[in-house]
mmCIF file of C-alpha atoms and ligand atoms in Angstrom:
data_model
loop_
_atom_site.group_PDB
_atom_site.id
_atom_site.type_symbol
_atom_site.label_atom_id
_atom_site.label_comp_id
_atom_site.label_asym_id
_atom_site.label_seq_id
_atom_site.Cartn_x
_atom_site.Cartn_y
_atom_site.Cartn_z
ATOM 1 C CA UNK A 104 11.015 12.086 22.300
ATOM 2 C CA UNK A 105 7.601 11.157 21.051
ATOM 3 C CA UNK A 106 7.538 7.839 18.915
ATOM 4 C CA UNK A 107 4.947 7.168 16.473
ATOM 5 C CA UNK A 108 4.603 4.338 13.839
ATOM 6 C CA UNK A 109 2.852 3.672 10.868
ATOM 7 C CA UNK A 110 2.797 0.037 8.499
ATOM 8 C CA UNK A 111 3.183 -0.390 5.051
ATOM 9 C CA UNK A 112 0.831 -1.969 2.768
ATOM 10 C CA UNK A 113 0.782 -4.548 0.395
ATOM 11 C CA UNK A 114 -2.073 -4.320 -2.741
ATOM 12 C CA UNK A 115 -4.264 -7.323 -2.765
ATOM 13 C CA UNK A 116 -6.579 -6.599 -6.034
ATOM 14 C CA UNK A 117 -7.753 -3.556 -7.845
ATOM 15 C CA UNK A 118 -4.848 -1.548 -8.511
ATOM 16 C CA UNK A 119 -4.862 0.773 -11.103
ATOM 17 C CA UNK A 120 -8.635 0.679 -11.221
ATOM 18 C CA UNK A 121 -8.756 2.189 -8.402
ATOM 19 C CA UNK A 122 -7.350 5.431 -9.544
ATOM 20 C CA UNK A 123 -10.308 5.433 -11.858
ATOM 21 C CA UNK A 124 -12.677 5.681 -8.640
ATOM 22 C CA UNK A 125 -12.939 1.642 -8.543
ATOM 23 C CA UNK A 126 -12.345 -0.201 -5.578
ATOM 24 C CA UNK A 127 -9.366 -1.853 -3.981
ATOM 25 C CA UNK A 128 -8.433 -4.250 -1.213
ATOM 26 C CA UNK A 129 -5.404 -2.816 0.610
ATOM 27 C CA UNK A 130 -3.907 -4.809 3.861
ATOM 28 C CA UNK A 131 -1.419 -3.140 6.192
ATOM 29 C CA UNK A 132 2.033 -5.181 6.842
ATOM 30 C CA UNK A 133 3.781 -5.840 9.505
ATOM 31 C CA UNK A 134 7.037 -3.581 8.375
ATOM 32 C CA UNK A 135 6.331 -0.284 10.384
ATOM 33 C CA UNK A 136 8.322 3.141 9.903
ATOM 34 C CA UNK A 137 8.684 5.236 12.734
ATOM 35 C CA UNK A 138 9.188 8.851 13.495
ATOM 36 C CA UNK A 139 10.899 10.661 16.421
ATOM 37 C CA UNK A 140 10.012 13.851 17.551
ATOM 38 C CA UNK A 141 10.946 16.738 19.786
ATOM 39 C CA UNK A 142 9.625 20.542 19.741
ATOM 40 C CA UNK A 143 13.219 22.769 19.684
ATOM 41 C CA UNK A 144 12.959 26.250 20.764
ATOM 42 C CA UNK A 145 15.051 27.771 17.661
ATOM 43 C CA UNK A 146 12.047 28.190 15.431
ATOM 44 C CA UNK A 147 14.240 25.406 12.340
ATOM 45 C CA UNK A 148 13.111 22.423 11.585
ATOM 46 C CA UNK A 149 16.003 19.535 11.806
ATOM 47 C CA UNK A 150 15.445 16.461 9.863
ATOM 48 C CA UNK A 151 17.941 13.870 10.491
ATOM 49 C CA UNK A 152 16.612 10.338 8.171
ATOM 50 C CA UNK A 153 19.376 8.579 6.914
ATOM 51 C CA UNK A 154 17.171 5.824 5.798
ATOM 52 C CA UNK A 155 14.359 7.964 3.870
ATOM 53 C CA UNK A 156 16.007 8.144 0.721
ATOM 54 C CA UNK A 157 13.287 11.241 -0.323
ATOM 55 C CA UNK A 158 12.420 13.878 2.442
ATOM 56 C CA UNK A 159 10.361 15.878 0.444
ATOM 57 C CA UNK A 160 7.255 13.558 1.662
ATOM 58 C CA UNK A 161 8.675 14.286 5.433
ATOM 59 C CA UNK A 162 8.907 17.791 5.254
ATOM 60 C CA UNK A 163 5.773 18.505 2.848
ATOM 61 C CA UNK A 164 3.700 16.823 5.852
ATOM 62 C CA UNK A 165 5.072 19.076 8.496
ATOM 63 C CA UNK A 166 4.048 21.829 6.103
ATOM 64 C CA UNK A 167 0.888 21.088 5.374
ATOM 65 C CA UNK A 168 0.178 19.743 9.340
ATOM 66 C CA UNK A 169 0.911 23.461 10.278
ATOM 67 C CA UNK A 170 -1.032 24.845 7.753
ATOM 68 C CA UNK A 171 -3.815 22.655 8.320
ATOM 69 C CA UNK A 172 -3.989 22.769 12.352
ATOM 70 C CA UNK A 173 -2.880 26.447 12.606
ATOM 71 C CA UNK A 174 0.263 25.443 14.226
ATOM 72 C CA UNK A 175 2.707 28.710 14.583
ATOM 73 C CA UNK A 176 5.269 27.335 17.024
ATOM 74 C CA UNK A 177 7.482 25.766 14.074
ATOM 75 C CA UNK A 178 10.789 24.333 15.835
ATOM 76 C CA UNK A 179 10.919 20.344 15.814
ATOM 77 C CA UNK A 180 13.589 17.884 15.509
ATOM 78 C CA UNK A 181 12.739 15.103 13.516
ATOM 79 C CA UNK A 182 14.099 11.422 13.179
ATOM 80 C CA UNK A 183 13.013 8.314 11.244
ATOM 81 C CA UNK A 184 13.588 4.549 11.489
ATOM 82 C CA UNK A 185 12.707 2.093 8.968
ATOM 83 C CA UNK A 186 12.492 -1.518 9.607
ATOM 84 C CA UNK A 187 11.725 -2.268 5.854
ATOM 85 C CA UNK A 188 13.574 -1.772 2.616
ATOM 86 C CA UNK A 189 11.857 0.657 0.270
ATOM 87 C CA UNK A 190 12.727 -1.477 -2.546
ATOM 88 C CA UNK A 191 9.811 -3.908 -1.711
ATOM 89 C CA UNK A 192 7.328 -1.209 -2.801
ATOM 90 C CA UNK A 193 5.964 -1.859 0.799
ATOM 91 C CA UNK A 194 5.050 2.384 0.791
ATOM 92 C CA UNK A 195 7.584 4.150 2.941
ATOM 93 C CA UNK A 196 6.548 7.590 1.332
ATOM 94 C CA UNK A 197 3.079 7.349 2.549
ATOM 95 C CA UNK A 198 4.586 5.992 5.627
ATOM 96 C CA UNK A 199 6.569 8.502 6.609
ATOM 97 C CA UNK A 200 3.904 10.721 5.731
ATOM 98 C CA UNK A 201 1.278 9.553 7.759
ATOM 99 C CA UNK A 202 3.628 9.118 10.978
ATOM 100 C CA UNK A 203 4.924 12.823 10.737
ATOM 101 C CA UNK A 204 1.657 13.924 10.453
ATOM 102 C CA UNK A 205 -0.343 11.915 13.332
ATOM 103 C CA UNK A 206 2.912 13.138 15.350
ATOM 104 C CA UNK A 207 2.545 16.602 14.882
ATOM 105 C CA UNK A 208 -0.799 16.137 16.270
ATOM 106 C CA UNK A 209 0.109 14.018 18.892
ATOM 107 C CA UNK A 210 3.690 16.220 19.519
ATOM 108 C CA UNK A 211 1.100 19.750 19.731
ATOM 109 C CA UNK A 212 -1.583 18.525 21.151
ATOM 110 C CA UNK A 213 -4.417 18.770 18.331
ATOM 111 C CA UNK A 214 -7.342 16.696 18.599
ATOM 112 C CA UNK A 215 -8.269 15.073 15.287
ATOM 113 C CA UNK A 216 -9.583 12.516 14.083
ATOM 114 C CA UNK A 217 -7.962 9.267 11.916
ATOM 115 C CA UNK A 218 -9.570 10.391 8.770
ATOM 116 C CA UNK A 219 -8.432 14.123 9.284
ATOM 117 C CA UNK A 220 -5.058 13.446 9.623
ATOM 118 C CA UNK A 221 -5.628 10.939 6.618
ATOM 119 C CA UNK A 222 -7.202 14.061 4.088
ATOM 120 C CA UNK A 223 -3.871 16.087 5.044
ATOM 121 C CA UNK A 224 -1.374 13.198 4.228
ATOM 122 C CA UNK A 225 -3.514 12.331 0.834
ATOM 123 C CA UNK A 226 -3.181 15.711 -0.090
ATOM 124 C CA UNK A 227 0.682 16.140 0.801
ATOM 125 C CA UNK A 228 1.593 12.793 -1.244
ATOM 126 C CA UNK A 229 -0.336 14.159 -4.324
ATOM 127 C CA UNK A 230 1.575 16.894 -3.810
ATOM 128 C CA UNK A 231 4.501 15.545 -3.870
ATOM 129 C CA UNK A 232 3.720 12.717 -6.426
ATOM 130 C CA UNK A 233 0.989 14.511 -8.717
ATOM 131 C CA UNK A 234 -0.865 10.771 -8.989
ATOM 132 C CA UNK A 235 -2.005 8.197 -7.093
ATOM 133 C CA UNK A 236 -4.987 6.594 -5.159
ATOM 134 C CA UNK A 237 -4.203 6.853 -1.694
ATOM 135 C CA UNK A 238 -4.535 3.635 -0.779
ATOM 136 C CA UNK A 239 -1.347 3.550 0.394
ATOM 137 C CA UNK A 240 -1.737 6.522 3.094
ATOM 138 C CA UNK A 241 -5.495 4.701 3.931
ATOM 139 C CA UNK A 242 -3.305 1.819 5.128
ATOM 140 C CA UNK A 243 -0.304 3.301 6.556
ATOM 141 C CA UNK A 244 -3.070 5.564 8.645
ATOM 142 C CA UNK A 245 -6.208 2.932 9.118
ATOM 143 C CA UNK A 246 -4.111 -0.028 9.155
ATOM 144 C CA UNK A 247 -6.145 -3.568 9.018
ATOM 145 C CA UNK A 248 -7.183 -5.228 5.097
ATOM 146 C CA UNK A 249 -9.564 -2.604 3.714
ATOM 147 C CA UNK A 250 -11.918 -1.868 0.429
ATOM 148 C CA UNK A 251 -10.818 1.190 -0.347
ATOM 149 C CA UNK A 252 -11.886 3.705 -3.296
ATOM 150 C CA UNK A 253 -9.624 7.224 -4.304
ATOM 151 C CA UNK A 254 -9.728 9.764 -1.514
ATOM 152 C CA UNK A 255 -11.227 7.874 0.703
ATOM 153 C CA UNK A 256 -14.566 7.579 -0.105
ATOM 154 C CA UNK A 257 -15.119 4.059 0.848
ATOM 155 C CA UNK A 258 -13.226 3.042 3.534
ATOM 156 C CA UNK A 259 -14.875 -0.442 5.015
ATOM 157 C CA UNK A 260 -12.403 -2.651 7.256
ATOM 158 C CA UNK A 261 -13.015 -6.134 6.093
ATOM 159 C CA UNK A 262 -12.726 -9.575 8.679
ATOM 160 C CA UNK A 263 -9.556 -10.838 6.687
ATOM 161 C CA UNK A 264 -7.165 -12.640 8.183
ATOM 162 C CA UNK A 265 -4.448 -14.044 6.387
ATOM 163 C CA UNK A 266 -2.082 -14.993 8.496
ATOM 164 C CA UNK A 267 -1.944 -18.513 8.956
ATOM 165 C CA UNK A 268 -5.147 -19.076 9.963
ATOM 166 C CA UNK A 269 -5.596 -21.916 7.909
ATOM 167 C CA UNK A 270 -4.729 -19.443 5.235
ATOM 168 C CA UNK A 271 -2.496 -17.256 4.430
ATOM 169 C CA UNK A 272 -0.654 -14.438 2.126
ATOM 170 C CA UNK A 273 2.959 -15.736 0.257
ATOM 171 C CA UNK A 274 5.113 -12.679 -1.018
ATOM 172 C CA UNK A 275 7.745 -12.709 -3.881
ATOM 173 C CA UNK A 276 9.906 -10.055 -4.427
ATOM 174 C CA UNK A 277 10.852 -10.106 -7.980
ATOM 175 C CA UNK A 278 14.369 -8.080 -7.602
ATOM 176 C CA UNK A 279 12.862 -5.609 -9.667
ATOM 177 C CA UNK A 280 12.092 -2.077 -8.089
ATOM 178 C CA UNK A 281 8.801 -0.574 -9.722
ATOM 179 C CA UNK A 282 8.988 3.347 -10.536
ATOM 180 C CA UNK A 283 5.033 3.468 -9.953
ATOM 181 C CA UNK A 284 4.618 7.052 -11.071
ATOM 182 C CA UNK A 285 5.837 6.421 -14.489
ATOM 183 C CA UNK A 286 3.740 3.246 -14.454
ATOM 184 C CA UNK A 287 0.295 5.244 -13.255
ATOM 185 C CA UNK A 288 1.195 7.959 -16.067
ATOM 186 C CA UNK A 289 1.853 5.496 -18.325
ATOM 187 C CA UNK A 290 -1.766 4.240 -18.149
ATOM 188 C CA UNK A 291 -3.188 7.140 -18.156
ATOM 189 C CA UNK A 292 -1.560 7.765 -20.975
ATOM 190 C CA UNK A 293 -3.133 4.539 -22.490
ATOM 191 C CA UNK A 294 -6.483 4.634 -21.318
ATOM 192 C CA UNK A 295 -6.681 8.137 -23.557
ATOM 193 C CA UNK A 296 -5.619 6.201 -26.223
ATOM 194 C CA UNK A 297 -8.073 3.727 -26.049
ATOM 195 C CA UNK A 298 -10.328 4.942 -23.375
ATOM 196 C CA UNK A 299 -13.048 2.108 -24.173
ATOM 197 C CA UNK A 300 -10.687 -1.151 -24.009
ATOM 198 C CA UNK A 301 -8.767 0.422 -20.804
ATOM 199 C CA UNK A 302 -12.259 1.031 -18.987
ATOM 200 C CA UNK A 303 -13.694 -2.006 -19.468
ATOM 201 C CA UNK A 304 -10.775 -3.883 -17.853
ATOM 202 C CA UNK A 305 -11.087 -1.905 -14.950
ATOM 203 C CA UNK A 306 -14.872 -2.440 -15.085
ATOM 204 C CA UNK A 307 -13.826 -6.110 -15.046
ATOM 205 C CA UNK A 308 -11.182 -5.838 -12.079
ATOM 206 C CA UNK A 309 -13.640 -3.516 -10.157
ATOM 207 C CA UNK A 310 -16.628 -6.643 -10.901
ATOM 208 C CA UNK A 311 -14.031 -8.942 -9.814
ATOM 209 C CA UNK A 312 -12.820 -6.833 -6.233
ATOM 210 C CA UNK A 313 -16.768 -7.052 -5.581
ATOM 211 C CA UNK A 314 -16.649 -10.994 -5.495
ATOM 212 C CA UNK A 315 -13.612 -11.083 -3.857
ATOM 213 C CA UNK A 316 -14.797 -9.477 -0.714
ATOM 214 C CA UNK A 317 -17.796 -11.380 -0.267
ATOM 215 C CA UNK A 318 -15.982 -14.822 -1.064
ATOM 216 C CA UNK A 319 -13.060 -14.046 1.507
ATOM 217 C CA UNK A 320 -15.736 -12.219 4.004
ATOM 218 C CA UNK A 321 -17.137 -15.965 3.776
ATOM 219 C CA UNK A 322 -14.062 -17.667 4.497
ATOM 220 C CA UNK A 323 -14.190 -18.764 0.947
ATOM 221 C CA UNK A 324 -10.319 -18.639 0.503
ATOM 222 C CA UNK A 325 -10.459 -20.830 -2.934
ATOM 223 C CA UNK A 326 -13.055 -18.398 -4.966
ATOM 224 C CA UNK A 327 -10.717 -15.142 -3.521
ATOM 225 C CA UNK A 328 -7.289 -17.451 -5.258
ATOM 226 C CA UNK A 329 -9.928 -17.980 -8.598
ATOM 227 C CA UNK A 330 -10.789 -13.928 -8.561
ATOM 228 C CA UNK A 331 -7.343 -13.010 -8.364
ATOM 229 C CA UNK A 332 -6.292 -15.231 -11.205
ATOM 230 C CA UNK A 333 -8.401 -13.463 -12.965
ATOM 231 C CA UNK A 334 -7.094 -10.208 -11.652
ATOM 232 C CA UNK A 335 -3.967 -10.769 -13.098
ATOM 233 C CA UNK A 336 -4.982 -11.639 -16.629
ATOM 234 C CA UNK A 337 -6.204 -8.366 -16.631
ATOM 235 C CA UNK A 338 -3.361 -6.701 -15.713
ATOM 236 C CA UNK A 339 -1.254 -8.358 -18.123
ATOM 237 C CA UNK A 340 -3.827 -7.030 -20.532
ATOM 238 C CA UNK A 341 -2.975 -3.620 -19.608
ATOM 239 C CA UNK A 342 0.522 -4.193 -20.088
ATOM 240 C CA UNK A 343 1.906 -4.023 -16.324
ATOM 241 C CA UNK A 344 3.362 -7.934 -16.037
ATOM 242 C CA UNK A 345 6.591 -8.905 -17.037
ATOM 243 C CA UNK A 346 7.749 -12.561 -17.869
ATOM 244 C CA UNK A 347 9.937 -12.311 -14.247
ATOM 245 C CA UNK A 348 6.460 -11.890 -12.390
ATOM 246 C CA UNK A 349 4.451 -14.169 -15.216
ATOM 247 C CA UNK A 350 7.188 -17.208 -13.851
ATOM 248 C CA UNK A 351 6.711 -16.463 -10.086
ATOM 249 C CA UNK A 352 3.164 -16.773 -10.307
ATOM 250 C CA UNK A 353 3.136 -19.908 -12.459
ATOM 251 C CA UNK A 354 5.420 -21.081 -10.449
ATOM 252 C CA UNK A 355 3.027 -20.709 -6.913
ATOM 253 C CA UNK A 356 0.053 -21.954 -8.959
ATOM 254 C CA UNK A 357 1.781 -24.895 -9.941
ATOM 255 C CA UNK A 358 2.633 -25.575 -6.020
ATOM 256 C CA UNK A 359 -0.705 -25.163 -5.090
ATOM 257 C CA UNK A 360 -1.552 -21.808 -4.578
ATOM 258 C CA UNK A 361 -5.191 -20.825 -4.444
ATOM 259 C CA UNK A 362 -4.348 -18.085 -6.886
ATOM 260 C CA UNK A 363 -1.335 -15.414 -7.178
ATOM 261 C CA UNK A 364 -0.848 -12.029 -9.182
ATOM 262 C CA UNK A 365 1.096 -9.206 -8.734
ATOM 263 C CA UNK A 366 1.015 -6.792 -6.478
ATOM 264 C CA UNK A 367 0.943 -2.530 -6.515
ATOM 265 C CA UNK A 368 1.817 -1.269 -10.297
ATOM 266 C CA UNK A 369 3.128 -3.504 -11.650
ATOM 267 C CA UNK A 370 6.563 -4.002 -13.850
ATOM 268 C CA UNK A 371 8.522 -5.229 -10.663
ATOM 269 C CA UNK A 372 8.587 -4.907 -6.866
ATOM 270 C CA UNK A 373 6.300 -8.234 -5.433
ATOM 271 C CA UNK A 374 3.856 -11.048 -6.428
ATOM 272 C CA UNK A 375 1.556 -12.409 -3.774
ATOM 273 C CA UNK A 376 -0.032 -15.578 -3.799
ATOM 274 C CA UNK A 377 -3.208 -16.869 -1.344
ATOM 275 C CA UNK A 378 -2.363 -20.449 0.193
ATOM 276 C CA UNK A 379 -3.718 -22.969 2.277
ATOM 277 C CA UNK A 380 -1.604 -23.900 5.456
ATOM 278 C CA UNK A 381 -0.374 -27.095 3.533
ATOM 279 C CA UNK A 382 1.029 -25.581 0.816
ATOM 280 C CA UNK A 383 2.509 -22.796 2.085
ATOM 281 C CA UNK A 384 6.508 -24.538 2.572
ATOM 282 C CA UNK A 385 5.786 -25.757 -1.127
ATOM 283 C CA UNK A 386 4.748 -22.559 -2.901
ATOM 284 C CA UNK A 387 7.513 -20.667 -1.518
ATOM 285 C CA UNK A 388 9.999 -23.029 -2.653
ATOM 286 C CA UNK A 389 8.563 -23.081 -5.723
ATOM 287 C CA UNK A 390 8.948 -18.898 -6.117
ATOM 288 C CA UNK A 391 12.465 -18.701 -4.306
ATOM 289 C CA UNK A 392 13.121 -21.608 -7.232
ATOM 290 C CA UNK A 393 12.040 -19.177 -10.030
ATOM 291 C CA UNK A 394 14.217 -16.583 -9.110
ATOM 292 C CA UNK A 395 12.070 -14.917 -6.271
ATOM 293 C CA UNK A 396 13.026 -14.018 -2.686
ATOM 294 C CA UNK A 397 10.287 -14.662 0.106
ATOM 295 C CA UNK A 398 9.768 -11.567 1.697
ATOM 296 C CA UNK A 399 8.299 -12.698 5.650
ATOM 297 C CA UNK A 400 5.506 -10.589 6.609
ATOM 298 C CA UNK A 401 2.556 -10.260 8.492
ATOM 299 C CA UNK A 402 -0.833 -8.690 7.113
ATOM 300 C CA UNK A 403 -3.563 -7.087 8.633
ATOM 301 C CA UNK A 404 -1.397 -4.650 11.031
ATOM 302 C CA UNK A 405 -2.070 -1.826 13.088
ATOM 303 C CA UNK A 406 -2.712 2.040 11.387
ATOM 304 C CA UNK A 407 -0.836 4.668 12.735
ATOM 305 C CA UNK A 408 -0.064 4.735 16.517
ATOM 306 C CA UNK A 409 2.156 6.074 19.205
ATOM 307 C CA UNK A 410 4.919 3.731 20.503
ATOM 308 C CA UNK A 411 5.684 3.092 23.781
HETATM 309 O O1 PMV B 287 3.237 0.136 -6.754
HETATM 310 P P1 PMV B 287 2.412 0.293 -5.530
HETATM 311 O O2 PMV B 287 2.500 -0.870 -4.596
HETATM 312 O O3 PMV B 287 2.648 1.608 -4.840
HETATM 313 O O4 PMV B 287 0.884 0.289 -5.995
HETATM 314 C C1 PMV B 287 0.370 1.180 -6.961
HETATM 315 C C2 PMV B 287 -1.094 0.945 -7.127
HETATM 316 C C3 PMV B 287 -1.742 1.775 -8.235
HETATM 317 O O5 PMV B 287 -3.119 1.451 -8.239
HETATM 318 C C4 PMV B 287 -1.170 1.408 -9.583
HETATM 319 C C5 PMV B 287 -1.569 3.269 -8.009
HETATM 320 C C6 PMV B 287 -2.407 3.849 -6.897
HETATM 321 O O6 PMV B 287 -2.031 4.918 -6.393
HETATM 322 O O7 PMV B 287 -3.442 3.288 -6.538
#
C-alpha cells in the first residue's frame, strides 16, 4: 500500500485578515496524518478512517483528483492514520485532503506539480467548507513557516526556525474546541456591519505581519514577541478572544514570553507564545498553571510526502 503524509499547521499571525487577501504566517507541525492506498479492481471506492471524524473532505478530494487528472480507473481502498487529535485545531481536514490528493497522484502515476495538487485541495475544502483562506492546505501541502495570502497568491518560505534554537514556539491548548466556520461567518458578518472599523484592523494586522517577517527573518525574536502582542489586541478588538485565552497569554507574558496570542480563529482551540530558551520551563508552567495543557510540538515540518 502506498503511504503518504501530510502536517498540520499552527497560525502564527494574520488570521482572519487573511481571508480579506492580507497576509499570514503559517508554520507546518510536527503532527502528520497519513493516508493508505491501494487501486481495487471492483470499480468502489472503500474508505475505512475510524479516526477522521468527517469524510466528506476524504472523498470530495478523490472526486475532484479524478476530475481534475482525467483519472477513469475509479477503484481504491483508502485508509487514514492520525497521530494528532483534531480537537487542537491543528487542520486534519486540510490534512487529509492534501494527502489523498498527492496520493492519487502518486497511487496513478500523474505528474504534477506541489502547487497543482495544492489548487485542487483549495478548491475541494471550499467546497466542502464554503470559507476559508487556505492556509491551512498551503501548509499541510508546502510544509515549512510560510507568508501566505488567500489562494495562494503569495507563497514565500521564510528562514524561521523555532525550535529551540535559542528560540522557540510554546503551545496552550485552551480545552476549548473552536467551530472556525461559524467564527469566519461570523466576521464576515461583522465586517458588513461596520465594514470601515473591521478593515482597518486587518489593515493593522496585515502592517503588523509585514514587520514581523522582516524582524524574525533577522533573528530579531523580541520585535516578532512585540508584533504579536499587538496582534492579539487586535483580535480581541474583533471579538475572537475569550477571558480563558486572555489568562493563558497573561499568564506566558508574565513568565517571560517574548509575546503570545492566540492562534487560528479564535474563541478556543490554542494560544502560542514566542520564548527564549531560558524561559521556556517557566512559561509553560505558568500556562499549564492557568488552566492550559502544553501541547509538544515541533514547527517548521515537512509538506506533503510519501512515507517509506
Ligand atoms: O481556526 P484555525 O486554526 O483553522 O484558523 C482559522 C484562520 C482564519 O484566518 C480565521 C480562517 C482562514 O481560513 O484563514
Amino acid at each position: 500500500m502506498l503511504t503518504v503524509s501530510a502536517p498540520g499547521k499552527l497560525m502564527l499571525m494574520g488570521e482572519h485578515a487573511v481571508v480579506y487577501g492580507h497576509p499570514c504566517i503559517v508554520t507546518a507541525v510536527s503532527e502528520r496524518l497519513q493516508v493508505m492506498m491501494e487501486k481495487t479492481t471492483d470499480g468502489k471506492i472503500t474508505i475505512d478512517a475510524p479516526q477522521v471524524h468527517d469524510t466528506r473532505f476524504l472523498k470530495q478530494a478523490i472526486f475532484e483528483g479524478n476530475t481534475a487528472w482525467n483519472i477513469t480507473q475509479r477503484g481504491l481502498l483508502v485508509k487514514t492514520q492520525c497521530n494528532f487529535s483534531n480537537c487542537y485545531g491543528f487542520g486534519s481536514s486540510s490534512a487529509v485532503t492534501v494527502a489523498t490528493l498527492f496520493a492519487l497522484t502518486q497511487l496513478r502515476n500523474k505528474k504534477v506539480t506541489k502547487k497543482e495538487v495544492f489548487d485542487v485541495a483549495y478548491k475541494t475544502v471550499l467546497k466542502i467548507q464554503g470559507v476559508g483562506s487556505g492556509f491551512d492546505v498551503a501548509a499541510a501541502t508546502f510544509g515549512k513557516t510560510l507568508l501566505y495570502t488567500k489562494g495562494g497568491g503569495i507563497l514565500e518560505e521564510l528562514p524561521w526556525n523555532l525550535n529551540d534554537n535559542g528560540v522557540s514556539l510554546v503551545i496552550g491548548y485552551s480545552g476549548v474546541k473552536a467551530d472556525t466556520p461559524t467564527i469566519v461567518k461570523e466576521i464576515a458578518k461583522k465586517r458588513e456591519e461596520q465594514t470601515e472599523r473591521v478593515d482597518k484592523l486587518f489593515s493593522a494586522i496585515a502592517k503588523l505581519v509585514s514587520q514581523a517577517k522582516e524582524a524574525g527573518n533577522k533573528g530579531d525574536w523580541e520585535s516578532v514577541g512585540k508584533f504579536m502582542n499587538f496582534n492579539q489586541e487586535y483580535l480581541r478588538d474583533l471579538g475572537v478572544s475569550t477571558e480563558k485565552l486572555e489568562s493563558m497569554i497573561a499568564a506566558a507574558k508574565k513568565a517571560g514570553a517574548y509575546g503570545a496570542k492566540l492562534s487560528g480563529a479564535g474563541r478556543g482551540d490554542c494560544i502560542i507564545a514566542l520564548v527564549s530558551k531560558d524561559r521556556r520551563e517557566n512559561v509553560q508552567n505558568a500556562i499549564v498553571q492557568s488552566g492550559g495543557t502544553i501541547v509538544a510540538t515541533q514547527t517548521n515540518a515537512e509538506g506533503v510526502r510519501v512515507d517509506p
